[in-house]
Amino acid sequence: MTEAPQAGGLSDRLVDGLLDLISEGALGPGDSLPTVRELAQRFSVTTPTIREALRRLQTTDAVRMRHGSGIYVGEGIHRKLMPNPNSTPLKDEHIIQLVEARLTIEPGIAALAAANRTVDDLERLARAVDTAKRAADDNRPKLNFHRELAAASGNQVLFEVVDSLLAARSREQRALRAQIENHTRDYDQHVAIFLAVEAGDAEQARLLTEQHLRDLRTTITTNLGGHE
Amino acid sequence: MTEAPQAGGLSDRLVDGLLDLISEGALGPGDSLPTVRELAQRFSVTTPTIREALRRLQTTDAVRMRHGSGIYVGEGIHRKLMPNPNSTPLKDEHIIQLVEARLTIEPGIAALAAANRTVDDLERLARAVDTAKRAADDNRPKLNFHRELAAASGNQVLFEVVDSLLAARSREQRALRAQIENHTRDYDQHVAIFLAVEAGDAEQARLLTEQHLRDLRTTITTNLGGHE
DNA sequence: TGGCGAAAATTGACTAAATCACTTGCTCAA
DNA sequence: TTGAGCAAGTGATTTAGTCAATTTTCGCCA
């Protein structure tokens, strides 16, 4: 019956209206939107009101508001899955659940990557393996091995899953992580996984990734359980 | 150079301040927050400004604003992963990627569920199996089998992964889904998976789930790929 | 006494009109 | 060519209200 054109509050409708504006304009990340004042006029509301809708879109990086410059479409506009941008500090329990989730998910992704990787993927994977070694003096952006491995699977959704899991942790565990991780062992295992992916050996990539994450889980649980 | 006492914009600081308010007050979903005017006064800003921060928190269901009633903590406050709340319509390509992602992830979750399920999990799983049959006349909430299966794994992060994947699709694919899915086959396969989980047979649960999702993928790709 | 219903208080939603702060691009001189 | 500085454009925030939905209060009536 009622097709519910009035979904709810004005703010909800403005969010939809802004998303429509982006869709209908075929706008992508980096493209600019009208000014706040123009948007307010176009939707027949005042600036504080359109601003609330823009803040909601900013939360998921659907838009970016740059002071003095303008409003732009962000990378989040195409995203399907994401880490909670309003996250509360993680408890130890969740850190363990995070690594166990990766242990469940990533071996299958490694197998997919071995089957689907392109030469471009291999190049980025190789750079990711090295990134850990060269530390900070590099001018090129730091690449995370597990993130690039997921990208090599060719499935954007799986990439977003892994990216979200990694982001959820790195939000605050950076200090601890640097201490408890075994960088030498990680490097060797990353190299082994890379070689399996390069060779297109899906089963080997799966097994090596599983063992790699099993070791990581052991390291984390022992360093976390004895402490607090 | 970079003295960085100011984390960023005022709105960012207000979001953090509100999250701190929730954390320090040990508030959980359902608990109420001060009124907009009180919050504005407490943070020494005006109402439109605190309102923008509240809208950002509302985006992830960290808070809920109920007109005339008040502001309350929402379920999203504990969430680590979520579907994009400002999503753009999915393309066919992404729908296929979604089911392939599930095919990669869910068999392992089924195995975990077989190992970790409690009697309470089994009861909810059984209800989820039936839900599809009884359609809408039920007063009890509809339970999704795959969501409950993920819950039975005992890992909250894995549950959120599956929940996000399911939510991303169901946002708009409901009409299509009803047409292309084979409900009878799904029911039979759900029953088989349930029995394996109940028996604690992890490998059987993994294999059955893999086959179930393989069938689902075939159904979707054939009904979708007519143009490609 | 019990509860029903209207009025009042509370609270979020939104408007309106400014002012402040940051960016960008332009001009012009060194 | 370079750099400083000005000026216009744009987002950020304030101030001071009005409107609308909910909740509570309390008197009236059965």
Short mmCIF file of C-alpha atoms (C1' of nucleotides) in Angstrom, two decimals:
data_model
loop_
_atom_site.label_atom_id
_atom_site.label_comp_id
_atom_site.label_asym_id
_atom_site.label_seq_id
_atom_site.Cartn_x
_atom_site.Cartn_y
_atom_site.Cartn_z
CA MET A 1 0.00 0.00 0.00
CA THR A 2 1.78 3.01 1.29
CA GLU A 3 4.99 3.00 -0.62
CA ALA A 4 6.37 5.04 2.24
CA PRO A 5 7.78 7.98 0.34
CA GLN A 6 8.30 9.71 3.64
CA ALA A 7 10.90 7.31 4.96
CA GLY A 8 11.39 9.21 8.16
CA GLY A 9 13.09 12.37 9.26
CA LEU A 10 14.19 15.14 6.94
CA SER A 11 17.79 14.18 7.52
CA ASP A 12 17.16 10.68 6.14
CA ARG A 13 15.62 12.08 3.00
CA LEU A 14 18.50 14.48 2.50
CA VAL A 15 21.01 11.63 2.73
CA ASP A 16 19.09 9.75 0.05
CA GLY A 17 18.81 12.90 -2.02
CA LEU A 18 22.55 13.51 -1.85
CA LEU A 19 23.29 9.89 -2.78
CA ASP A 20 20.91 10.24 -5.72
CA LEU A 21 22.70 13.42 -6.74
CA ILE A 22 25.97 11.47 -6.81
CA SER A 23 24.48 8.49 -8.64
CA GLU A 24 22.63 10.49 -11.25
CA GLY A 25 25.64 12.65 -11.86
CA ALA A 26 27.76 9.52 -12.24
CA LEU A 27 30.18 11.08 -9.79
CA GLY A 28 33.12 9.09 -8.47
CA PRO A 29 35.76 9.56 -5.79
CA GLY A 30 37.45 12.93 -6.15
CA ASP A 31 34.63 14.65 -7.98
CA SER A 32 33.33 17.79 -6.35
CA LEU A 33 29.81 18.50 -5.14
CA PRO A 34 28.03 21.85 -4.97
CA THR A 35 28.76 24.12 -2.04
CA VAL A 36 26.94 23.79 1.23
CA ARG A 37 24.92 26.91 0.47
CA GLU A 38 23.95 25.65 -2.97
CA LEU A 39 22.94 22.26 -1.63
CA ALA A 40 20.86 23.91 1.08
CA GLN A 41 19.07 25.97 -1.53
CA ARG A 42 18.57 23.03 -3.89
CA PHE A 43 16.93 20.90 -1.18
CA SER A 44 15.07 23.88 0.30
CA VAL A 45 16.60 23.55 3.75
CA THR A 46 18.99 25.65 5.77
CA THR A 47 22.70 25.07 6.05
CA PRO A 48 22.78 23.39 9.46
CA THR A 49 20.26 20.83 8.21
CA ILE A 50 22.07 19.88 5.00
CA ARG A 51 25.21 19.84 7.10
CA GLU A 52 23.81 17.05 9.31
CA ALA A 53 23.16 14.94 6.23
CA LEU A 54 26.67 15.66 4.96
CA ARG A 55 28.13 14.57 8.30
CA ARG A 56 26.33 11.27 8.02
CA LEU A 57 27.80 10.73 4.57
CA GLN A 58 31.19 11.83 5.83
CA THR A 59 31.06 9.08 8.46
CA THR A 60 31.37 6.37 5.81
CA ASP A 61 33.68 8.41 3.59
CA ALA A 62 30.94 8.77 1.01
CA VAL A 63 31.85 12.45 0.95
CA ARG A 64 34.77 14.50 2.25
CA MET A 65 34.40 18.07 3.47
CA ARG A 66 37.55 20.11 3.14
CA HIS A 67 37.51 23.38 5.00
CA GLY A 68 37.87 26.31 2.67
CA SER A 69 37.98 24.10 -0.38
CA GLY A 70 34.75 22.24 -1.00
CA ILE A 71 32.87 18.97 -0.74
CA TYR A 72 34.07 15.93 -2.66
CA VAL A 73 32.95 12.37 -3.27
CA GLY A 74 35.03 9.95 -1.18
CA GLU A 75 36.26 6.39 -1.63
CA GLY A 76 33.60 5.02 0.68
CA ILE A 77 30.90 5.66 -1.89
CA HIS A 78 31.54 2.26 -3.51
CA ARG A 79 32.22 0.35 -0.34
CA LYS A 80 29.94 -2.48 0.75
CA LEU A 81 31.58 -3.43 4.05
CA MET A 82 33.60 -1.36 6.50
CA PRO A 83 35.09 -1.27 9.99
CA ASN A 84 32.98 0.67 12.46
CA PRO A 85 34.14 4.29 12.11
CA ASN A 86 32.79 5.04 15.60
CA SER A 87 34.59 2.22 17.33
CA THR A 88 35.05 1.66 21.01
CA PRO A 89 38.39 0.35 22.30
CA LEU A 90 38.85 -3.37 21.66
CA LYS A 91 38.99 -5.82 24.50
CA ASP A 92 41.50 -8.69 24.52
CA GLU A 93 38.67 -11.08 23.81
CA HIS A 94 37.93 -9.31 20.54
CA ILE A 95 41.56 -9.22 19.47
CA ILE A 96 41.66 -12.99 19.77
CA GLN A 97 38.37 -13.30 17.91
CA LEU A 98 39.80 -11.11 15.17
CA VAL A 99 42.78 -13.37 14.54
CA GLU A 100 40.59 -16.46 14.70
CA ALA A 101 38.26 -14.92 12.16
CA ARG A 102 41.24 -14.31 9.90
CA LEU A 103 42.31 -17.92 10.43
CA THR A 104 38.90 -19.03 9.22
CA ILE A 105 38.75 -16.69 6.27
CA GLU A 106 42.18 -15.99 4.84
CA PRO A 107 43.37 -19.49 3.80
CA GLY A 108 40.51 -19.69 1.32
CA ILE A 109 41.38 -16.23 0.06
CA ALA A 110 45.00 -17.29 -0.45
CA ALA A 111 43.80 -20.22 -2.55
CA LEU A 112 41.65 -17.89 -4.65
CA ALA A 113 44.57 -15.51 -5.05
CA ALA A 114 46.79 -18.31 -6.33
CA ALA A 115 44.15 -19.06 -8.95
CA ASN A 116 43.24 -15.52 -9.98
CA ARG A 117 46.28 -13.28 -9.39
CA THR A 118 47.43 -11.06 -12.24
CA VAL A 119 51.00 -9.97 -12.87
CA ASP A 120 50.06 -6.61 -11.40
CA ASP A 121 48.89 -8.36 -8.22
CA LEU A 122 52.19 -10.23 -8.00
CA GLU A 123 54.14 -7.02 -8.26
CA ARG A 124 52.19 -5.40 -5.44
CA LEU A 125 52.47 -8.55 -3.35
CA ALA A 126 56.24 -8.57 -3.81
CA ARG A 127 56.40 -4.93 -2.72
CA ALA A 128 54.26 -5.77 0.30
CA VAL A 129 56.66 -8.53 1.31
CA ASP A 130 59.55 -6.07 1.16
CA THR A 131 57.72 -3.25 2.91
CA ALA A 132 58.15 -4.88 6.29
CA LYS A 133 61.89 -5.03 5.80
CA ARG A 134 62.60 -1.54 4.61
CA ALA A 135 60.71 0.09 7.45
CA ALA A 136 60.13 3.79 7.10
CA ASP A 137 62.76 5.27 4.84
CA ASP A 138 60.69 4.45 1.80
CA ASN A 139 58.80 7.10 -0.06
CA ARG A 140 56.43 4.58 -1.60
CA PRO A 141 53.24 3.83 0.33
CA LYS A 142 53.41 0.98 2.83
CA LEU A 143 51.61 -2.10 1.60
CA ASN A 144 50.16 -4.70 3.94
CA PHE A 145 50.81 -8.24 2.75
CA HIS A 146 47.49 -9.69 3.85
CA ARG A 147 45.58 -6.79 2.35
CA GLU A 148 47.31 -7.21 -1.01
CA LEU A 149 46.78 -10.96 -0.85
CA ALA A 150 43.06 -10.37 -0.52
CA ALA A 151 43.16 -7.88 -3.38
CA ALA A 152 44.84 -10.55 -5.53
CA SER A 153 41.82 -12.82 -5.03
CA GLY A 154 40.04 -10.62 -7.55
CA ASN A 155 37.00 -10.35 -5.27
CA GLN A 156 36.41 -6.82 -4.02
CA VAL A 157 34.05 -7.98 -1.29
CA LEU A 158 36.66 -10.35 0.15
CA PHE A 159 39.17 -7.53 0.03
CA GLU A 160 36.84 -5.34 2.04
CA VAL A 161 36.34 -8.12 4.59
CA VAL A 162 40.08 -8.50 5.18
CA ASP A 163 40.64 -4.76 5.07
CA SER A 164 37.97 -4.26 7.71
CA LEU A 165 39.43 -6.94 9.96
CA LEU A 166 42.90 -5.43 9.70
CA ALA A 167 41.64 -1.89 10.21
CA ALA A 168 39.61 -2.85 13.25
CA ARG A 169 42.75 -4.03 14.96
CA SER A 170 45.27 -1.48 13.77
CA ARG A 171 43.07 1.30 15.06
CA GLU A 172 44.74 0.99 18.42
CA GLN A 173 46.89 -2.09 18.68
CA ARG A 174 49.83 -0.59 16.93
CA ALA A 175 52.10 -0.33 19.92
CA LEU A 176 51.39 -3.81 21.21
CA ARG A 177 51.60 -5.29 17.77
CA ALA A 178 55.11 -4.06 17.15
CA GLN A 179 56.26 -5.76 20.32
CA ILE A 180 54.68 -9.14 20.11
CA GLU A 181 55.01 -9.94 16.45
CA ASN A 182 57.85 -12.04 15.20
CA HIS A 183 58.95 -10.07 12.18
CA THR A 184 61.57 -12.49 10.90
CA ARG A 185 59.24 -15.44 11.00
CA ASP A 186 56.46 -13.37 9.42
CA TYR A 187 58.76 -12.36 6.60
CA ASP A 188 59.79 -15.93 5.83
CA GLN A 189 56.21 -17.12 5.84
CA HIS A 190 55.08 -14.23 3.66
CA VAL A 191 57.77 -15.15 1.13
CA ALA A 192 56.62 -18.77 1.12
CA ILE A 193 53.00 -17.76 0.57
CA PHE A 194 54.04 -15.39 -2.18
CA LEU A 195 55.90 -18.14 -4.00
CA ALA A 196 52.89 -20.45 -3.81
CA VAL A 197 50.62 -17.70 -5.17
CA GLU A 198 53.10 -16.90 -7.91
CA ALA A 199 53.24 -20.58 -8.89
CA GLY A 200 49.45 -20.77 -8.93
CA ASP A 201 49.46 -23.54 -6.32
CA ALA A 202 46.15 -22.92 -4.56
CA GLU A 203 46.38 -25.75 -2.04
CA GLN A 204 49.90 -24.85 -1.02
CA ALA A 205 48.91 -21.18 -0.62
CA ARG A 206 45.96 -22.24 1.53
CA LEU A 207 48.03 -24.46 3.80
CA LEU A 208 50.87 -21.97 4.23
CA THR A 209 48.45 -19.16 5.05
CA GLU A 210 46.67 -21.35 7.56
CA GLN A 211 49.92 -22.20 9.31
CA HIS A 212 51.04 -18.57 9.21
CA LEU A 213 47.87 -17.39 10.94
CA ARG A 214 47.97 -20.29 13.38
CA ASP A 215 51.41 -19.12 14.46
CA LEU A 216 50.17 -15.56 14.71
CA ARG A 217 47.28 -16.66 16.87
CA THR A 218 49.60 -18.54 19.19
CA THR A 219 51.83 -15.51 19.54
CA ILE A 220 48.91 -13.23 20.31
CA THR A 221 47.11 -15.51 22.74
CA THR A 222 50.26 -16.24 24.76
CA ASN A 223 51.26 -12.59 24.91
CA LEU A 224 47.75 -11.54 25.80
CA GLY A 225 46.65 -14.29 28.16
CA GLY A 226 49.59 -14.00 30.53
CA HIS A 227 49.24 -10.29 30.80
CA GLU A 228 45.69 -9.30 31.52
CA MET B 1 56.10 22.00 13.25
CA THR B 2 53.34 19.65 14.02
CA GLU B 3 52.23 20.26 17.50
CA ALA B 4 49.23 18.01 17.43
CA PRO B 5 47.14 18.66 20.47
CA GLN B 6 44.18 19.31 18.19
CA ALA B 7 43.27 15.92 16.76
CA GLY B 8 41.27 17.55 14.01
CA GLY B 9 38.06 19.45 13.58
CA LEU B 10 35.72 20.30 16.39
CA SER B 11 33.22 17.77 15.13
CA ASP B 12 35.81 14.98 15.39
CA ARG B 13 36.59 15.91 18.97
CA LEU B 14 32.92 15.97 19.85
CA VAL B 15 32.44 12.46 18.44
CA ASP B 16 35.34 11.25 20.58
CA GLY B 17 34.00 13.13 23.57
CA LEU B 18 30.59 11.54 23.21
CA LEU B 19 32.12 8.09 22.85
CA ASP B 20 34.16 8.73 25.97
CA LEU B 21 31.01 9.81 27.73
CA ILE B 22 29.46 6.46 26.86
CA SER B 23 32.55 4.46 27.77
CA GLU B 24 33.20 6.19 31.07
CA GLY B 25 29.57 5.92 32.03
CA ALA B 26 29.68 2.21 31.17
CA LEU B 27 26.57 2.80 29.10
CA GLY B 28 25.16 0.07 26.90
CA PRO B 29 22.47 -0.21 24.27
CA GLY B 30 19.20 1.26 25.52
CA ASP B 31 20.73 3.58 28.11
CA SER B 32 19.85 7.22 27.71
CA LEU B 33 22.19 10.15 27.16
CA PRO B 34 21.73 13.76 28.27
CA THR B 35 19.53 16.00 26.15
CA VAL B 36 20.89 17.85 23.16
CA ARG B 37 20.90 21.12 25.08
CA GLU B 38 22.73 19.58 28.01
CA LEU B 39 25.33 18.01 25.76
CA ALA B 40 25.85 21.30 23.95
CA GLN B 41 26.41 23.03 27.26
CA ARG B 42 28.70 20.31 28.59
CA PHE B 43 30.99 20.49 25.55
CA SER B 44 30.69 24.29 25.31
CA VAL B 45 29.27 24.29 21.81
CA THR B 46 25.90 25.18 20.35
CA THR B 47 23.13 22.78 19.46
CA PRO B 48 23.68 22.59 15.69
CA THR B 49 27.30 21.66 16.32
CA ILE B 50 26.66 18.87 18.82
CA ARG B 51 23.89 17.77 16.50
CA GLU B 52 26.37 17.14 13.69
CA ALA B 53 28.42 14.90 15.96
CA LEU B 54 25.28 13.04 17.03
CA ARG B 55 24.35 12.47 13.38
CA ARG B 56 27.73 10.89 12.80
CA LEU B 57 27.19 8.54 15.70
CA GLN B 58 23.67 7.86 14.53
CA THR B 59 25.06 6.68 11.18
CA THR B 60 26.62 3.60 12.78
CA ASP B 61 23.79 3.11 15.28
CA ALA B 62 26.11 4.11 18.10
CA VAL B 63 23.29 6.38 19.27
CA ARG B 64 19.61 6.70 18.43
CA MET B 65 17.76 10.01 18.49
CA ARG B 66 14.06 9.70 19.18
CA HIS B 67 12.05 12.84 18.53
CA GLY B 68 10.38 14.06 21.69
CA SER B 69 11.88 11.30 23.78
CA GLY B 70 15.63 11.56 24.03
CA ILE B 71 18.98 10.20 22.89
CA TYR B 72 19.90 6.59 23.58
CA VAL B 73 22.89 4.33 23.07
CA GLY B 74 22.34 1.97 20.13
CA GLU B 75 23.40 -1.56 19.27
CA GLY B 76 26.12 -0.35 16.93
CA ILE B 77 28.22 0.85 19.84
CA HIS B 78 29.82 -2.61 20.23
CA ARG B 79 30.04 -3.43 16.55
CA LYS B 80 33.42 -3.89 14.88
CA LEU B 81 32.29 -4.51 11.28
CA MET B 82 29.22 -3.33 9.43
CA PRO B 83 27.59 -3.02 6.03
CA ASN B 84 27.91 0.45 4.52
CA PRO B 85 24.92 2.39 5.90
CA ASN B 86 25.21 4.86 2.98
CA SER B 87 25.19 2.25 0.27
CA THR B 88 24.77 2.73 -3.42
CA PRO B 89 22.72 0.24 -5.43
CA LEU B 90 24.59 -3.01 -6.08
CA LYS B 91 25.59 -4.02 -9.56
CA ASP B 92 25.24 -7.60 -10.77
CA GLU B 93 28.99 -8.00 -10.55
CA HIS B 94 28.90 -7.30 -6.82
CA ILE B 95 26.02 -9.67 -6.20
CA ILE B 96 28.09 -12.46 -7.68
CA GLN B 97 31.12 -11.39 -5.66
CA LEU B 98 28.99 -11.46 -2.55
CA VAL B 99 27.95 -15.08 -3.00
CA GLU B 100 31.51 -16.06 -3.91
CA ALA B 101 32.76 -14.38 -0.78
CA ARG B 102 30.23 -16.36 1.22
CA LEU B 103 31.39 -19.53 -0.53
CA THR B 104 34.92 -18.75 0.61
CA ILE B 105 34.00 -17.87 4.17
CA GLU B 106 30.98 -19.80 5.37
CA PRO B 107 32.17 -23.43 5.08
CA GLY B 108 34.85 -22.71 7.67
CA ILE B 109 32.28 -21.04 9.87
CA ALA B 110 30.03 -24.10 9.63
CA ALA B 111 32.92 -26.28 10.78
CA LEU B 112 33.52 -23.94 13.73
CA ALA B 113 29.83 -24.00 14.56
CA ALA B 114 29.80 -27.79 14.63
CA ALA B 115 32.63 -27.67 17.15
CA ASN B 116 31.43 -24.82 19.35
CA ARG B 117 27.64 -24.75 19.19
CA THR B 118 25.70 -24.64 22.42
CA VAL B 119 22.26 -26.10 23.00
CA ASP B 120 20.92 -22.58 22.78
CA ASP B 121 22.52 -22.17 19.37
CA LEU B 122 20.94 -25.40 18.22
CA GLU B 123 17.53 -24.22 19.27
CA ARG B 124 17.85 -20.98 17.34
CA LEU B 125 19.23 -22.82 14.33
CA ALA B 126 16.25 -25.17 14.36
CA ARG B 127 13.90 -22.18 14.49
CA ALA B 128 15.78 -20.59 11.61
CA VAL B 129 15.34 -23.73 9.51
CA ASP B 130 11.60 -23.58 10.13
CA THR B 131 11.27 -19.84 9.59
CA ALA B 132 11.53 -20.22 5.83
CA LYS B 133 8.63 -22.65 5.83
CA ARG B 134 6.16 -20.80 7.97
CA ALA B 135 6.54 -17.56 6.02
CA ALA B 136 4.94 -14.54 7.63
CA ASP B 137 2.13 -15.68 9.91
CA ASP B 138 4.56 -16.13 12.78
CA ASN B 139 4.75 -13.64 15.57
CA ARG B 140 8.27 -14.67 16.48
CA PRO B 141 11.06 -12.77 14.76
CA LYS B 142 12.30 -14.21 11.48
CA LEU B 143 15.67 -15.89 11.84
CA ASN B 144 18.09 -16.24 8.97
CA PHE B 145 19.75 -19.67 8.89
CA HIS B 146 23.16 -18.47 7.75
CA ARG B 147 23.17 -15.67 10.29
CA GLU B 148 22.38 -18.07 13.12
CA LEU B 149 24.95 -20.52 11.83
CA ALA B 150 27.58 -17.81 12.11
CA ALA B 151 26.36 -16.94 15.60
CA ALA B 152 26.78 -20.60 16.58
CA SER B 153 30.48 -20.37 15.71
CA GLY B 154 30.91 -18.50 18.97
CA ASN B 155 32.96 -15.80 17.25
CA GLN B 156 31.27 -12.41 17.26
CA VAL B 157 33.54 -11.04 14.56
CA LEU B 158 32.66 -13.88 12.18
CA PHE B 159 29.00 -13.26 12.93
CA GLU B 160 29.39 -9.62 11.98
CA VAL B 161 31.15 -10.59 8.76
CA VAL B 162 28.29 -12.85 7.68
CA ASP B 163 25.67 -10.42 8.92
CA SER B 164 27.26 -7.64 6.87
CA LEU B 165 27.40 -9.78 3.75
CA LEU B 166 23.76 -10.74 4.10
CA ALA B 167 22.66 -7.19 4.89
CA ALA B 168 24.54 -5.76 1.94
CA ARG B 169 22.52 -7.91 -0.40
CA SER B 170 19.14 -7.87 1.27
CA ARG B 171 19.13 -4.07 1.19
CA GLU B 172 17.65 -4.23 -2.29
CA GLN B 173 17.72 -7.69 -3.72
CA ARG B 174 14.66 -8.88 -1.91
CA ALA B 175 12.35 -9.01 -4.90
CA LEU B 176 14.82 -10.80 -7.13
CA ARG B 177 15.84 -13.16 -4.38
CA ALA B 178 12.34 -14.45 -3.84
CA GLN B 179 12.14 -15.34 -7.49
CA ILE B 180 15.40 -17.04 -8.15
CA GLU B 181 15.96 -19.00 -4.99
CA ASN B 182 14.97 -22.60 -4.80
CA HIS B 183 13.26 -22.73 -1.45
CA THR B 184 12.67 -26.45 -1.32
CA ARG B 185 16.26 -27.29 -2.09
CA ASP B 186 17.47 -24.65 0.35
CA TYR B 187 15.32 -26.12 3.09
CA ASP B 188 16.63 -29.62 2.56
CA GLN B 189 20.21 -28.46 2.54
CA HIS B 190 19.68 -26.35 5.66
CA VAL B 191 18.30 -29.39 7.44
CA ALA B 192 21.33 -31.44 6.41
CA ILE B 193 23.74 -28.75 7.65
CA PHE B 194 21.80 -28.47 10.89
CA LEU B 195 22.09 -32.19 11.51
CA ALA B 196 25.84 -32.12 10.92
CA VAL B 197 26.23 -29.18 13.32
CA GLU B 198 24.05 -30.91 15.89
CA ALA B 199 26.16 -34.05 15.61
CA GLY B 200 29.34 -32.02 15.99
CA ASP B 201 30.68 -33.26 12.66
CA ALA B 202 32.80 -30.31 11.56
CA GLU B 203 34.01 -31.75 8.26
CA GLN B 204 30.52 -32.78 7.22
CA ALA B 205 29.16 -29.34 8.11
CA ARG B 206 31.92 -27.73 6.07
CA LEU B 207 31.28 -29.88 3.00
CA LEU B 208 27.51 -29.51 3.08
CA THR B 209 27.75 -25.74 3.47
CA GLU B 210 30.21 -25.55 0.61
CA GLN B 211 27.87 -27.50 -1.66
CA HIS B 212 24.88 -25.47 -0.54
CA LEU B 213 26.56 -22.18 -1.45
CA ARG B 214 27.92 -23.64 -4.67
CA ASP B 215 24.34 -24.42 -5.68
CA LEU B 216 23.24 -20.95 -4.65
CA ARG B 217 26.00 -19.40 -6.72
CA THR B 218 24.98 -21.43 -9.75
CA THR B 219 21.38 -20.32 -9.36
CA ILE B 220 22.35 -16.69 -9.07
CA THR B 221 24.88 -16.59 -11.87
CA THR B 222 22.56 -18.32 -14.34
CA ASN B 223 19.66 -16.03 -13.47
CA LEU B 224 21.86 -12.97 -13.56
CA GLY B 225 24.41 -13.65 -16.24
CA GLY B 226 21.97 -13.56 -19.13
CA HIS B 227 23.45 -10.32 -20.32
CA GLU B 228 27.09 -11.05 -19.84
"C1'" DT C 1 -10.28 4.18 44.12
"C1'" DG C 2 -9.10 3.64 39.36
"C1'" DG C 3 -8.17 5.05 34.99
"C1'" DC C 4 -9.05 8.09 31.28
"C1'" DG C 5 -8.04 12.18 28.78
"C1'" DA C 6 -6.60 16.79 28.14
"C1'" DA C 7 -3.08 20.08 29.31
"C1'" DA C 8 1.72 21.05 30.38
"C1'" DA C 9 6.50 20.09 30.34
"C1'" DT C 10 10.25 17.95 28.04
"C1'" DT C 11 12.92 17.03 24.13
"C1'" DG C 12 14.42 16.55 19.43
"C1'" DA C 13 13.95 18.91 14.57
"C1'" DC C 14 14.55 22.72 11.94
"C1'" DT C 15 14.89 27.72 10.56
"C1'" DA C 16 17.19 32.14 9.89
"C1'" DA C 17 20.96 35.21 9.65
"C1'" DA C 18 25.33 36.19 10.75
"C1'" DT C 19 30.46 35.74 11.79
"C1'" DC C 20 34.84 33.13 11.94
"C1'" DA C 21 38.59 30.34 9.74
"C1'" DC C 22 40.79 28.01 6.09
"C1'" DT C 23 41.96 27.50 0.87
"C1'" DT C 24 42.71 28.84 -3.40
"C1'" DG C 25 44.06 31.63 -7.02
"C1'" DC C 26 45.53 35.88 -8.56
"C1'" DT C 27 48.47 39.94 -8.71
"C1'" DC C 28 52.55 42.23 -8.39
"C1'" DA C 29 56.98 43.15 -7.06
"C1'" DA C 30 61.84 41.34 -6.23
"C1'" DT D 1 60.80 32.56 -11.89
"C1'" DT D 2 59.74 33.13 -7.37
"C1'" DG D 3 57.55 34.58 -3.35
"C1'" DA D 4 54.54 37.56 -0.48
"C1'" DG D 5 50.25 39.27 0.08
"C1'" DC D 6 45.60 40.31 -0.99
"C1'" DA D 7 40.77 38.99 -2.05
"C1'" DA D 8 37.10 35.95 -3.11
"C1'" DG D 9 35.07 31.60 -2.18
"C1'" DT D 10 33.87 27.98 0.98
"C1'" DG D 11 33.32 25.22 5.03
"C1'" DA D 12 32.77 25.76 10.41
"C1'" DT D 13 30.43 27.55 14.13
"C1'" DT D 14 27.51 30.66 16.71
"C1'" DT D 15 23.22 32.85 18.25
"C1'" DA D 16 18.44 32.94 18.94
"C1'" DG D 17 14.56 31.36 18.14
"C1'" DT D 18 10.11 28.32 16.36
"C1'" DC D 19 7.97 23.89 15.36
"C1'" DA D 20 6.69 19.04 16.31
"C1'" DA D 21 6.65 14.62 18.76
"C1'" DT D 22 6.73 12.35 23.13
"C1'" DT D 23 6.23 11.84 27.93
"C1'" DT D 24 4.47 13.21 32.21
"C1'" DT D 25 1.20 15.41 35.13
"C1'" DC D 26 -2.97 15.93 37.16
"C1'" DG D 27 -7.72 16.86 37.47
"C1'" DC D 28 -12.07 14.97 36.12
"C1'" DC D 29 -15.38 11.44 35.95
"C1'" DA D 30 -17.21 6.84 36.65
#
